Coordinates of C-alpha atoms in Angstrom, one line a residue:
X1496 CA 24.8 0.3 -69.6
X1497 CA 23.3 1.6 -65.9
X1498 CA 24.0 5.4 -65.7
X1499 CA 26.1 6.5 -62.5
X1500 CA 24.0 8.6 -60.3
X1501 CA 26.7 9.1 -57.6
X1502 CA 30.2 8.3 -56.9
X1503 CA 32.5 8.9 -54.7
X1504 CA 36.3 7.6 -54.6
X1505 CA 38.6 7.9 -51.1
X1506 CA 36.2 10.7 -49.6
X1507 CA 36.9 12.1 -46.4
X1508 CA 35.1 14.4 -44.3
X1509 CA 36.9 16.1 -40.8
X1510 CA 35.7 18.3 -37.9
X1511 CA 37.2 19.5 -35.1
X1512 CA 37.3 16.4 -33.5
X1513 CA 39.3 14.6 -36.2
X1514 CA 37.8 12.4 -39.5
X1515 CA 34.3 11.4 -39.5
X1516 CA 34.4 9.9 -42.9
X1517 CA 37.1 8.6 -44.7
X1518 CA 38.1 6.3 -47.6
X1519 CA 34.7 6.0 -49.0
X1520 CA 34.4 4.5 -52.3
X1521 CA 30.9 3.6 -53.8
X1522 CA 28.8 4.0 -56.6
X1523 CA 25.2 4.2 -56.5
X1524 CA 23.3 3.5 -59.8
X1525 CA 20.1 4.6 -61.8
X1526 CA 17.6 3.1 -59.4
X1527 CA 19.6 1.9 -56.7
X1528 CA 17.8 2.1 -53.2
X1529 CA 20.2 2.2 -51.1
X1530 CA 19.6 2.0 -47.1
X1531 CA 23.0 3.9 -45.2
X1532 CA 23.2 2.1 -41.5
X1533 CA 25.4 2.7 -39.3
X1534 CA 25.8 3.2 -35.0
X1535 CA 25.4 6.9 -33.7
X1536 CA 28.3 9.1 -35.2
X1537 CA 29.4 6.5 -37.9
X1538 CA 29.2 9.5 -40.4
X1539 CA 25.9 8.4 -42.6
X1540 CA 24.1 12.0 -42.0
X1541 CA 27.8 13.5 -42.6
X1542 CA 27.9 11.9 -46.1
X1543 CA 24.5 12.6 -47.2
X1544 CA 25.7 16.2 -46.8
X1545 CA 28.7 16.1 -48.5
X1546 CA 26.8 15.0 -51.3
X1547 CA 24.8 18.1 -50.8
X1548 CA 27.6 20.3 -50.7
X1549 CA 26.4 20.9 -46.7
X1550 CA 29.7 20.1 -45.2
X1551 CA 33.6 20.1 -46.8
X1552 CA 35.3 17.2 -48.2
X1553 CA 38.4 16.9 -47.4
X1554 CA 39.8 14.5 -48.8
X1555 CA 38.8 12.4 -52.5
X1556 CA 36.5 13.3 -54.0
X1557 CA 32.4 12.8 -54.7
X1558 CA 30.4 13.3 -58.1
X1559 CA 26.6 13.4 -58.6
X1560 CA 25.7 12.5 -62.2
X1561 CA 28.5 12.7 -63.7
X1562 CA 29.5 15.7 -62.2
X1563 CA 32.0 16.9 -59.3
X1564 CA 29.9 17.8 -56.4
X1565 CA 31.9 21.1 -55.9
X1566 CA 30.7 22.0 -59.7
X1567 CA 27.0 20.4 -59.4
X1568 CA 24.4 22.9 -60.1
X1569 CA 21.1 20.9 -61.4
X1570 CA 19.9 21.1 -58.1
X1571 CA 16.4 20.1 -59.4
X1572 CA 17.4 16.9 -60.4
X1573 CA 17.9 16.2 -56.7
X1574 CA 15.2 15.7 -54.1
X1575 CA 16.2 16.3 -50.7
X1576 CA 14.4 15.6 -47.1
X1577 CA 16.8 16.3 -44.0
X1578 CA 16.3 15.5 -40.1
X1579 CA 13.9 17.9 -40.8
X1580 CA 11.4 17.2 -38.4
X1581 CA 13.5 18.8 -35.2
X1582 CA 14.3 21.9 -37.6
X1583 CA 10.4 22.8 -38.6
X1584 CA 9.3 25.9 -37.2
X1585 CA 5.8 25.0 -35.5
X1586 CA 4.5 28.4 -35.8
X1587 CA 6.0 28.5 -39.8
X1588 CA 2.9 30.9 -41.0
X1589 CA 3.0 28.4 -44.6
X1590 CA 0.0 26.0 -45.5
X1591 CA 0.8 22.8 -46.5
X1592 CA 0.4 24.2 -50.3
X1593 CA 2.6 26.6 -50.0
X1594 CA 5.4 24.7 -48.3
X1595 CA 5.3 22.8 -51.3
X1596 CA 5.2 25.5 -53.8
X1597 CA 8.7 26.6 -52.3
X1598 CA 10.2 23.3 -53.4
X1599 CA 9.3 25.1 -57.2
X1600 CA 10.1 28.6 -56.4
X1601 CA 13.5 27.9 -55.6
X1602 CA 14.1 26.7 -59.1
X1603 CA 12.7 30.2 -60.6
X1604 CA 14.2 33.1 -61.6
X1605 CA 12.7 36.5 -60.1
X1606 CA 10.4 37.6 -60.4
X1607 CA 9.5 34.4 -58.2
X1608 CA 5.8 33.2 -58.7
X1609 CA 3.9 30.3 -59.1
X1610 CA 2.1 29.4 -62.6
X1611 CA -1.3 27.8 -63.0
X1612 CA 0.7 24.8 -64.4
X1613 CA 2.9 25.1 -61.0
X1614 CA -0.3 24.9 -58.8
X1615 CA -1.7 21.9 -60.8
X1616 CA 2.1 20.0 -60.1
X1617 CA 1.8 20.7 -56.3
X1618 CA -1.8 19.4 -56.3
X1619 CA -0.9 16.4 -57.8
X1620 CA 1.9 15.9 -55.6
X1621 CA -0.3 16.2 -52.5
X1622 CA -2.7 14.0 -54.2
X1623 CA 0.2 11.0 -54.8
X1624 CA 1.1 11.2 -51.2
X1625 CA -2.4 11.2 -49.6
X1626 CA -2.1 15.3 -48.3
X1627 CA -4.2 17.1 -50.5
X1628 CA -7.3 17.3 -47.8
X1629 CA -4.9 18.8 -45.7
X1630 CA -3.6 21.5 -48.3
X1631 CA -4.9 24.6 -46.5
X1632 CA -3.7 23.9 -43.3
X1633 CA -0.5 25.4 -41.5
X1634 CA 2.7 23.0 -41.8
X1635 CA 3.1 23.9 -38.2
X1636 CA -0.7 22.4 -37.0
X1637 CA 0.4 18.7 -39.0
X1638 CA 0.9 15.6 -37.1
X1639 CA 4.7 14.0 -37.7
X1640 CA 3.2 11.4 -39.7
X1641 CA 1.4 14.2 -42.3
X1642 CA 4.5 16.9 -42.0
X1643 CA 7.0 14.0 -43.2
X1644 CA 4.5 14.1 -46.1
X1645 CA 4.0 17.3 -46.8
X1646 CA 8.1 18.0 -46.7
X1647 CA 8.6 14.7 -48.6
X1648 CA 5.8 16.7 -51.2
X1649 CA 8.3 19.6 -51.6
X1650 CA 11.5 17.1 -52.0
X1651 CA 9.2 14.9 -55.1
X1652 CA 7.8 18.2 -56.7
X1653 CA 10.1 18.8 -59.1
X1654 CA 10.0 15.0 -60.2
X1655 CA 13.7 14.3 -58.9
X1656 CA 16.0 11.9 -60.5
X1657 CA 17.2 11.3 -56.9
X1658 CA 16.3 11.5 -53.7
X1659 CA 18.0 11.8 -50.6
X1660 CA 16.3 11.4 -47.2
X1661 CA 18.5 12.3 -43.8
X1662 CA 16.7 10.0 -40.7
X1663 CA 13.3 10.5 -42.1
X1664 CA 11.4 8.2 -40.2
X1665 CA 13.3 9.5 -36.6
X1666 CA 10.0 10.8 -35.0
X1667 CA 7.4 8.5 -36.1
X1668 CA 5.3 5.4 -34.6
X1669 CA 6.0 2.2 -35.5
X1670 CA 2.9 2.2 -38.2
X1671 CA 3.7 5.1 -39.7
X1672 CA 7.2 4.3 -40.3
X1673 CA 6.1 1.5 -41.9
X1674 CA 4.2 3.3 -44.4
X1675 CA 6.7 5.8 -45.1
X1676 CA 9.3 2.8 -45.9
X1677 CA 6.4 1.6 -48.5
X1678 CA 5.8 4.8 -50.2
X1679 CA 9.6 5.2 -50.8
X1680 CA 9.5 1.9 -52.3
X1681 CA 6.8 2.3 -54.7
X1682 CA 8.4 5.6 -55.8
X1683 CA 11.5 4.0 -56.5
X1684 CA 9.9 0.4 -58.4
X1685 CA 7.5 2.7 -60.0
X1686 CA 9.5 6.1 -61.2
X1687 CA 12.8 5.1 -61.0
X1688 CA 13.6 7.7 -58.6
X1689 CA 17.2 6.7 -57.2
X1690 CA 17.1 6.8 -53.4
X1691 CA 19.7 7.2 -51.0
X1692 CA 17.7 7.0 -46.8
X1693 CA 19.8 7.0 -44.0
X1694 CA 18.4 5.3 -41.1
X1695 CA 19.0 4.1 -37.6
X1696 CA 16.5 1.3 -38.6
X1697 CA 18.8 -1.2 -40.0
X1698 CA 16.4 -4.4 -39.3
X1699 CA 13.3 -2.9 -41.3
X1700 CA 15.5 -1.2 -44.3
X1701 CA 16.5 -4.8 -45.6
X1702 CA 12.2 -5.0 -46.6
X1703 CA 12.1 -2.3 -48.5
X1704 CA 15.9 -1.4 -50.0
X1705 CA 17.7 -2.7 -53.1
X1706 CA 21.6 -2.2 -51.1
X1707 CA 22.7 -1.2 -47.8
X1708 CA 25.7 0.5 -47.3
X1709 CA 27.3 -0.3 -43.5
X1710 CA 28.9 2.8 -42.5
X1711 CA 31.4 2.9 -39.7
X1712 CA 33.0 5.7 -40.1
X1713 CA 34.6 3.8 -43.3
X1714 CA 32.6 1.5 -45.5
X1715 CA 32.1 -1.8 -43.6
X1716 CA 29.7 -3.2 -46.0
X1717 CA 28.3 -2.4 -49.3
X1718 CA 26.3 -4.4 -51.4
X1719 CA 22.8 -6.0 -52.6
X1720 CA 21.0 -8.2 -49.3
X1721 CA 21.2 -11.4 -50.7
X1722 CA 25.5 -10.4 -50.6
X1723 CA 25.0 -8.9 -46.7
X1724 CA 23.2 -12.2 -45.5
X1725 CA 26.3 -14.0 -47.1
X1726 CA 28.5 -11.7 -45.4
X1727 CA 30.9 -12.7 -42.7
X1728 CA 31.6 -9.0 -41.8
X1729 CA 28.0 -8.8 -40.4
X1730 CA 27.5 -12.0 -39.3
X1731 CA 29.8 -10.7 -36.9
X1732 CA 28.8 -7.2 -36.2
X1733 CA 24.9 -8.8 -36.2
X1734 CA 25.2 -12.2 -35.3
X1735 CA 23.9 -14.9 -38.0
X1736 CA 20.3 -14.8 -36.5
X1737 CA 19.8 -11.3 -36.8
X1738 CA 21.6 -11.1 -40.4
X1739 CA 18.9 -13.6 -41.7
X1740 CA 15.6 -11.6 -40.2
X1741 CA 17.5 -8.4 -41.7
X1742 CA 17.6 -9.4 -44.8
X1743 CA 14.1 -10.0 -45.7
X1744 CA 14.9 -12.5 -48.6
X1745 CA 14.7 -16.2 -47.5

C-alpha cells in the first residue's frame, strides 16, 4: 500500500479580502510529483503555506504524513524552497557553505554547531547539485541560476522525504529553468523524494511532473496527465491544442 504523504479534506484558507482557498480535497502520495497551476491569485502559493503552517486554515483540515499540520513537528522530513529569490538579502554576509549548513543547524539543539560528519553532508550536497566550486563564495555575489541551487542545497540537506518548492523557477532564463525542472525530476525518479512545485509554467510542468493539480481558487483539476489530456475541464480552460502539447505524453 502507497503511504500518504499529504492530505487535505475541505481546506479553506481566508484573508481580509474574503476566501482564497476553499474546499480542497487531495491526497498526494509517496513519490507523487505533483505540478500546482493556476492563474495569478488562484491560491497555489497560499496552500503550499498552509501546509507549512505559514498562513491559518480556516476551514477543514490538512495532514502531512499522517499527521495534522497544526501538530506536525518532524520538520526535517520536509524540504522547503519559497519565492525565495525576491526575499534573499544580496549583502547576506553567508558563503554558499554556510547557507547550507543552516539548513542542518536548525535541526540542532544548542549548543548549535556543525560536526565533521555535518560538513561532509553539505559538501556532498553541493557536489549533487553542481555548486561545490562555488562553496566559498557569498550567497549574495551568486547568479539566480546558482542561488536557486545553493537554496535548493539547504532544502535537500537533510535528505527530505518531501519537498516543497514555492515559484522556484520565477526569476530564471529559459535554459536554466529547464535544467532546474530536470534536476527536480531526477531527485524524485531517483530518491523518491515526494515533490510538491508550484508554478506559473503550466505548459513545461506536464515534461517533467507525475500530477498537476489545477487550482482556481478551488480544485479545477487533479489527476495524472494522461487523465488532464482526457479532460473536458481543460480542454476548455486550454483549448484541445494546447492540452495535447501540455501534456507531454503522445
Amino acid at each position: 500500500m502507497t503511504r500518504e504523504i499529504v492530505r487535505t479534506e475541505g481546506l479553506a484558507c481566508s484573508y481580509r479580502v474574503g476566501r482564497v482557498l476553499e474546499e480542497i480535497s487531495i491526497t498526494v502520495a509517496a513519490g507523487d510529483y505533483v505540478g500546482i497551476v493556476g492563474p495569478n491569485g488562484s491560491g497555489k502559493s497560499t496552500l503550499v503555506q498552509a501546509l507549512m503552517g505559514l498562513c491559518t486554515i480556516s476551514a477543514g483540515s490538512a495532514s502531512l504524513f499522517g499527521v495534522p499540520c497544526g501538530r506536525f513537528t518532524q520538520w526535517g522530513r520536509i524540504g522547503y524552497l519559497p519565492q525565495s529569490l525576491r526575499l534573499l538579502n544580496p549583502v547576506f554576509p553567508a558563503t554558499v557553505a554556510e547557507a547550507v549548513g543552516l539548513g542542518l543547524l536548525s535541526l540542532k539543539r544548542f549548543p548549535r554547531r556543525l560536526s565533521r560528519q555535518d560538513r561532509e553532508k553539505v559538501a556532498a550536497t553541493l557536489e549533487l547539485l553542481g555548486v561545490h566550486d562555488l562553496r566559498d563564495k557569498l550567497i549574495g555575489e551568486l547568479s539566480g541560476g546558482q542561488q536557486q541551487r545553493a537554496l535548493l542545497a539547504r532544502a535537500l540537506v537533510n535528505d527530505p522525504e518531501l519537498l516543497i518548492l514555492d515559484e522556484p523557477t520565477a526569476a530564471l532564463d529559459p535554459e536554466t529553468r529547464e535544467r532546474f525542472y530536470h534536476l527536480i525530476a531526477d531527485l524524485n525518479r531517483s530518491r523518491g523524494v515526494t515533490v510538491l512545485l508550484v508554478t506559473h509554467d503550466a505548459g513545461a510542468i506536464g515534461g517533467h511532473a507525475t500530477k498537476m493539480l489545477y487550482l482556481d481558487k478551488r480544485v479545477i483539476f487533479y489527476g495524472s496527465f494522461d487523465e488532464f489530456c482526457r479532460s473536458d475541464d481543460m480542454s476548455t480552460i486550454f483549448g484541445s491544442h494546447s492540452q495535447h502539447l501540455m501534456c507531454h505524453r503522445h
